[in-house]
mmCIF file with all atom_site columns, C-alpha atoms in Angstrom:
data_model
loop_
_atom_site.group_PDB
_atom_site.id
_atom_site.type_symbol
_atom_site.label_atom_id
_atom_site.label_alt_id
_atom_site.label_comp_id
_atom_site.label_asym_id
_atom_site.label_entity_id
_atom_site.label_seq_id
_atom_site.pdbx_PDB_ins_code
_atom_site.Cartn_x
_atom_site.Cartn_y
_atom_site.Cartn_z
_atom_site.occupancy
_atom_site.B_iso_or_equiv
_atom_site.pdbx_formal_charge
_atom_site.auth_seq_id
_atom_site.auth_comp_id
_atom_site.auth_asym_id
_atom_site.auth_atom_id
_atom_site.pdbx_PDB_model_num
ATOM 1   C CA . MET G 1 1   ? -47.242 6.391   0.056   1.00 66.00 ? 292 MET G CA 1
ATOM 2   C CA . LYS G 1 2   ? -45.179 8.835   2.092   1.00 69.00 ? 293 LYS G CA 1
ATOM 3   C CA . ASN G 1 3   ? -43.567 5.973   3.989   1.00 75.00 ? 294 ASN G CA 1
ATOM 4   C CA . ILE G 1 4   ? -42.554 4.218   0.776   1.00 76.00 ? 295 ILE G CA 1
ATOM 5   C CA . GLN G 1 5   ? -40.982 7.396   -0.627  1.00 74.00 ? 296 GLN G CA 1
ATOM 6   C CA . HIS G 1 6   ? -39.134 7.929   2.634   1.00 65.00 ? 297 HIS G CA 1
ATOM 7   C CA . LEU G 1 7   ? -37.852 4.338   2.582   1.00 67.00 ? 298 LEU G CA 1
ATOM 8   C CA . LEU G 1 8   ? -36.748 4.695   -1.045  1.00 65.00 ? 299 LEU G CA 1
ATOM 9   C CA . ARG G 1 9   ? -34.787 7.860   -0.219  1.00 72.00 ? 300 ARG G CA 1
ATOM 10  C CA . GLN G 1 10  ? -33.108 6.095   2.697   1.00 73.00 ? 301 GLN G CA 1
ATOM 11  C CA . TYR G 1 11  ? -32.350 3.078   0.501   1.00 69.00 ? 302 TYR G CA 1
ATOM 12  C CA . ARG G 1 12  ? -30.808 5.261   -2.232  1.00 70.00 ? 303 ARG G CA 1
ATOM 13  C CA . ALA G 1 13  ? -28.754 7.180   0.312   1.00 63.00 ? 304 ALA G CA 1
ATOM 14  C CA . THR G 1 14  ? -27.500 3.940   1.862   1.00 71.00 ? 305 THR G CA 1
ATOM 15  C CA . ILE G 1 15  ? -26.552 2.525   -1.554  1.00 67.00 ? 306 ILE G CA 1
ATOM 16  C CA . LEU G 1 16  ? -24.729 5.749   -2.434  1.00 53.00 ? 307 LEU G CA 1
ATOM 17  C CA . VAL G 1 17  ? -22.766 5.808   0.824   1.00 57.00 ? 308 VAL G CA 1
ATOM 18  C CA . CYS G 1 18  ? -21.831 2.132   0.495   1.00 51.00 ? 309 CYS G CA 1
ATOM 19  C CA . THR G 1 19  ? -20.736 2.593   -3.120  1.00 51.00 ? 310 THR G CA 1
ATOM 20  C CA . LEU G 1 20  ? -18.578 5.593   -2.243  1.00 47.00 ? 311 LEU G CA 1
ATOM 21  C CA . ALA G 1 21  ? -17.014 3.781   0.709   1.00 47.00 ? 312 ALA G CA 1
ATOM 22  C CA . PHE G 1 22  ? -16.308 0.677   -1.378  1.00 48.00 ? 313 PHE G CA 1
ATOM 23  C CA . THR G 1 23  ? -14.744 2.768   -4.145  1.00 44.00 ? 314 THR G CA 1
ATOM 24  C CA . ALA G 1 24  ? -12.585 4.676   -1.676  1.00 43.00 ? 315 ALA G CA 1
ATOM 25  C CA . VAL G 1 25  ? -11.303 1.496   -0.044  1.00 45.00 ? 316 VAL G CA 1
ATOM 26  C CA . CYS G 1 26  ? -10.611 -0.322  -3.308  1.00 43.00 ? 317 CYS G CA 1
ATOM 27  C CA . CYS G 1 27  ? -8.992  2.547   -5.135  1.00 41.00 ? 318 CYS G CA 1
ATOM 28  C CA . SER G 1 28  ? -6.959  3.971   -2.267  1.00 45.00 ? 319 SER G CA 1
ATOM 29  C CA . LYS G 1 29  ? -4.632  0.944   -2.095  1.00 54.00 ? 320 LYS G CA 1
ATOM 30  C CA . LYS G 1 30  ? -4.310  0.330   -5.828  1.00 64.00 ? 321 LYS G CA 1
ATOM 31  C CA . TYR G 1 31  ? -1.360  2.721   -6.081  1.00 71.00 ? 322 TYR G CA 1
ATOM 32  C CA . LEU G 1 32  ? 0.653   0.356   -3.850  1.00 88.00 ? 323 LEU G CA 1
ATOM 33  C CA . ILE G 1 33  ? 0.786   -2.370  -6.492  1.00 91.00 ? 324 ILE G CA 1
ATOM 34  C CA . PRO G 1 34  ? 4.134   -2.285  -8.339  1.00 94.00 ? 325 PRO G CA 1
ATOM 35  C CA . ILE G 1 35  ? 4.074   -0.848  -11.835 1.00 93.00 ? 326 ILE G CA 1
ATOM 36  C CA . GLN G 1 36  ? 6.641   -1.135  -14.616 1.00 94.00 ? 327 GLN G CA 1
ATOM 37  C CA . ALA G 1 37  ? 8.030   2.349   -13.877 1.00 93.00 ? 328 ALA G CA 1
ATOM 38  C CA . ASP G 1 38  ? 8.996   1.093   -10.409 1.00 95.00 ? 329 ASP G CA 1
ATOM 39  C CA . VAL G 1 39  ? 11.571  -1.276  -11.911 1.00 96.00 ? 330 VAL G CA 1
ATOM 40  C CA . ALA G 1 40  ? 13.680  1.613   -13.235 1.00 95.00 ? 331 ALA G CA 1
ATOM 41  C CA . ILE G 1 41  ? 13.484  3.355   -9.854  1.00 95.00 ? 332 ILE G CA 1
ATOM 42  C CA . ALA G 1 42  ? 14.544  0.206   -8.023  1.00 96.00 ? 333 ALA G CA 1
ATOM 43  C CA . GLN G 1 43  ? 17.363  -0.517  -10.459 1.00 97.00 ? 334 GLN G CA 1
ATOM 44  C CA . LYS G 1 44  ? 18.905  2.899   -9.729  1.00 96.00 ? 335 LYS G CA 1
ATOM 45  C CA . HIS G 1 45  ? 19.459  1.717   -6.160  1.00 95.00 ? 336 HIS G CA 1
ATOM 46  C CA . TRP G 1 46  ? 19.670  -2.066  -6.561  1.00 96.00 ? 337 TRP G CA 1
ATOM 47  C CA . PRO G 1 47  ? 20.874  -2.980  -10.076 1.00 97.00 ? 338 PRO G CA 1
ATOM 48  C CA . GLY G 1 48  ? 19.228  -6.090  -11.450 1.00 96.00 ? 339 GLY G CA 1
ATOM 49  C CA . THR G 1 49  ? 15.963  -5.635  -9.557  1.00 97.00 ? 340 THR G CA 1
ATOM 50  C CA . THR G 1 50  ? 13.065  -7.207  -11.453 1.00 97.00 ? 341 THR G CA 1
ATOM 51  C CA . MET G 1 51  ? 9.329   -6.693  -11.555 1.00 97.00 ? 342 MET G CA 1
ATOM 52  C CA . ASP G 1 52  ? 8.987   -10.185 -10.094 1.00 97.00 ? 343 ASP G CA 1
ATOM 53  C CA . GLN G 1 53  ? 11.033  -9.139  -7.053  1.00 97.00 ? 344 GLN G CA 1
ATOM 54  C CA . LEU G 1 54  ? 8.936   -6.003  -6.530  1.00 96.00 ? 345 LEU G CA 1
ATOM 55  C CA . ASN G 1 55  ? 5.760   -8.081  -6.818  1.00 96.00 ? 346 ASN G CA 1
ATOM 56  C CA . LYS G 1 56  ? 7.117   -10.565 -4.271  1.00 96.00 ? 347 LYS G CA 1
ATOM 57  C CA . GLY G 1 57  ? 7.995   -7.687  -1.934  1.00 94.00 ? 348 GLY G CA 1
ATOM 58  C CA . TYR G 1 58  ? 4.480   -6.317  -2.309  1.00 94.00 ? 349 TYR G CA 1
ATOM 59  C CA . ALA G 1 59  ? 2.922   -9.748  -1.727  1.00 93.00 ? 350 ALA G CA 1
ATOM 60  C CA . ILE G 1 60  ? 4.910   -10.237 1.493   1.00 92.00 ? 351 ILE G CA 1
ATOM 61  C CA . TYR G 1 61  ? 4.071   -6.689  2.585   1.00 91.00 ? 352 TYR G CA 1
ATOM 62  C CA . ALA G 1 62  ? 0.374   -7.173  1.831   1.00 88.00 ? 353 ALA G CA 1
ATOM 63  C CA . ASP G 1 63  ? 0.316   -10.560 3.581   1.00 88.00 ? 354 ASP G CA 1
ATOM 64  C CA . LYS G 1 64  ? 2.572   -10.401 6.606   1.00 84.00 ? 355 LYS G CA 1
ATOM 65  C CA . CYS G 1 65  ? 2.577   -6.702  7.413   1.00 80.00 ? 356 CYS G CA 1
ATOM 66  C CA . THR G 1 66  ? -1.192  -6.492  7.481   1.00 76.00 ? 357 THR G CA 1
ATOM 67  C CA . ASP G 1 67  ? -1.518  -9.270  10.058  1.00 73.00 ? 358 ASP G CA 1
ATOM 68  C CA . CYS G 1 68  ? -1.184  -6.610  12.771  1.00 77.00 ? 359 CYS G CA 1
ATOM 69  C CA . HIS G 1 69  ? -2.050  -3.317  11.050  1.00 77.00 ? 360 HIS G CA 1
ATOM 70  C CA . SER G 1 70  ? -3.337  -1.822  7.830   1.00 75.00 ? 361 SER G CA 1
ATOM 71  C CA . LYS G 1 71  ? -1.069  -1.142  4.878   1.00 78.00 ? 362 LYS G CA 1
ATOM 72  C CA . LYS G 1 72  ? 1.063   1.863   5.657   1.00 77.00 ? 363 LYS G CA 1
ATOM 73  C CA . LYS G 1 73  ? 1.644   4.441   2.973   1.00 83.00 ? 364 LYS G CA 1
ATOM 74  C CA . PRO G 1 74  ? 5.314   4.226   1.964   1.00 87.00 ? 365 PRO G CA 1
ATOM 75  C CA . GLN G 1 75  ? 5.523   8.013   1.693   1.00 89.00 ? 366 GLN G CA 1
ATOM 76  C CA . LYS G 1 76  ? 4.330   8.458   5.275   1.00 88.00 ? 367 LYS G CA 1
ATOM 77  C CA . PHE G 1 77  ? 7.840   7.844   6.634   1.00 90.00 ? 368 PHE G CA 1
ATOM 78  C CA . SER G 1 78  ? 11.278  8.991   5.535   1.00 91.00 ? 369 SER G CA 1
ATOM 79  C CA . VAL G 1 79  ? 13.844  6.654   4.000   1.00 92.00 ? 370 VAL G CA 1
ATOM 80  C CA . ASP G 1 80  ? 15.800  6.818   7.275   1.00 94.00 ? 371 ASP G CA 1
ATOM 81  C CA . ASP G 1 81  ? 12.697  5.914   9.281   1.00 92.00 ? 372 ASP G CA 1
ATOM 82  C CA . TRP G 1 82  ? 12.009  2.901   7.055   1.00 92.00 ? 373 TRP G CA 1
ATOM 83  C CA . ASN G 1 83  ? 15.664  1.795   7.123   1.00 90.00 ? 374 ASN G CA 1
ATOM 84  C CA . ASN G 1 84  ? 16.437  2.385   10.786  1.00 92.00 ? 375 ASN G CA 1
ATOM 85  C CA . ASN G 1 85  ? 13.168  2.187   12.697  1.00 89.00 ? 376 ASN G CA 1
ATOM 86  C CA . TYR G 1 86  ? 10.185  0.555   11.059  1.00 88.00 ? 377 TYR G CA 1
ATOM 87  C CA . MET G 1 87  ? 11.640  -2.202  8.907   1.00 92.00 ? 378 MET G CA 1
ATOM 88  C CA . PRO G 1 88  ? 14.060  -3.612  11.512  1.00 92.00 ? 379 PRO G CA 1
ATOM 89  C CA . LYS G 1 89  ? 11.342  -3.647  14.168  1.00 90.00 ? 380 LYS G CA 1
ATOM 90  C CA . MET G 1 90  ? 8.497   -4.832  11.952  1.00 89.00 ? 381 MET G CA 1
ATOM 91  C CA . GLY G 1 91  ? 10.681  -7.320  10.094  1.00 89.00 ? 382 GLY G CA 1
ATOM 92  C CA . ARG G 1 92  ? 11.394  -9.083  13.384  1.00 91.00 ? 383 ARG G CA 1
ATOM 93  C CA . LYS G 1 93  ? 7.732   -9.003  14.425  1.00 89.00 ? 384 LYS G CA 1
ATOM 94  C CA . ALA G 1 94  ? 6.644   -10.430 11.063  1.00 89.00 ? 385 ALA G CA 1
ATOM 95  C CA . LYS G 1 95  ? 9.404   -13.051 11.277  1.00 92.00 ? 386 LYS G CA 1
ATOM 96  C CA . LEU G 1 96  ? 10.789  -12.127 7.852   1.00 93.00 ? 387 LEU G CA 1
ATOM 97  C CA . ASP G 1 97  ? 13.892  -13.998 6.779   1.00 95.00 ? 388 ASP G CA 1
ATOM 98  C CA . SER G 1 98  ? 16.707  -11.911 5.290   1.00 95.00 ? 389 SER G CA 1
ATOM 99  C CA . ALA G 1 99  ? 15.555  -12.430 1.689   1.00 96.00 ? 390 ALA G CA 1
ATOM 100 C CA . GLU G 1 100 ? 11.947  -11.477 2.505   1.00 96.00 ? 391 GLU G CA 1
ATOM 101 C CA . TYR G 1 101 ? 13.172  -8.484  4.494   1.00 93.00 ? 392 TYR G CA 1
ATOM 102 C CA . MET G 1 102 ? 15.161  -7.158  1.531   1.00 96.00 ? 393 MET G CA 1
ATOM 103 C CA . LEU G 1 103 ? 12.287  -7.743  -0.908  1.00 96.00 ? 394 LEU G CA 1
ATOM 104 C CA . VAL G 1 104 ? 9.894   -5.786  1.308   1.00 94.00 ? 395 VAL G CA 1
ATOM 105 C CA . LEU G 1 105 ? 12.402  -3.009  2.013   1.00 95.00 ? 396 LEU G CA 1
ATOM 106 C CA . HIS G 1 106 ? 13.230  -2.567  -1.674  1.00 96.00 ? 397 HIS G CA 1
ATOM 107 C CA . TYR G 1 107 ? 9.550   -2.609  -2.567  1.00 95.00 ? 398 TYR G CA 1
ATOM 108 C CA . ILE G 1 108 ? 8.650   -0.010  0.089   1.00 95.00 ? 399 ILE G CA 1
ATOM 109 C CA . LEU G 1 109 ? 11.518  2.336   -0.727  1.00 94.00 ? 400 LEU G CA 1
ATOM 110 C CA . THR G 1 110 ? 10.802  2.042   -4.456  1.00 95.00 ? 401 THR G CA 1
ATOM 111 C CA . LYS G 1 111 ? 7.100   2.841   -4.017  1.00 93.00 ? 402 LYS G CA 1
ATOM 112 C CA . ARG G 1 112 ? 7.990   5.687   -1.661  1.00 92.00 ? 403 ARG G CA 1
ATOM 113 C CA . GLU G 1 113 ? 10.210  7.242   -4.300  1.00 91.00 ? 404 GLU G CA 1
ATOM 114 C CA . GLU G 1 114 ? 7.678   6.633   -7.086  1.00 90.00 ? 405 GLU G CA 1
ATOM 115 C CA . ILE G 1 115 ? 4.891   8.260   -5.079  1.00 86.00 ? 406 ILE G CA 1
ATOM 116 C CA . THR G 1 116 ? 6.895   11.242  -3.813  1.00 86.00 ? 407 THR G CA 1
ATOM 117 C CA . SER G 1 117 ? 8.849   12.077  -6.968  1.00 83.00 ? 408 SER G CA 1
ATOM 118 C CA . PRO G 1 118 ? 7.503   14.954  -9.038  1.00 74.00 ? 409 PRO G CA 1
ATOM 119 C CA . LYS G 1 119 ? 5.505   13.695  -12.003 1.00 65.00 ? 410 LYS G CA 1
ATOM 120 C CA . LYS G 1 120 ? 6.656   14.808  -15.440 1.00 52.00 ? 411 LYS G CA 1
#
């Protein structure tokens, strides 16, 4: 009987840890998906930007950029770092054409601003 109780405690603990890990992984990247508020942010910098363009930028980012590494948090680097260091280098490595490059850059800079701006 003691062995069964011990096994049940281990089973419950394992289920709890797995559930917490799964939740953390799933929820931690959800904020990277473009939201409607991102369109207004993007249009301040690039008039005419659409939700479709931000979604395409995210899709390219999620597909090509994660071939070599995990999704990077847009707020982790400054605008200058994204513009002058990471995007030029990574864009070449990912073999982005100029249109894809701009979609990803606009997406990243928009999400960076959305995440780092003070919430009202």
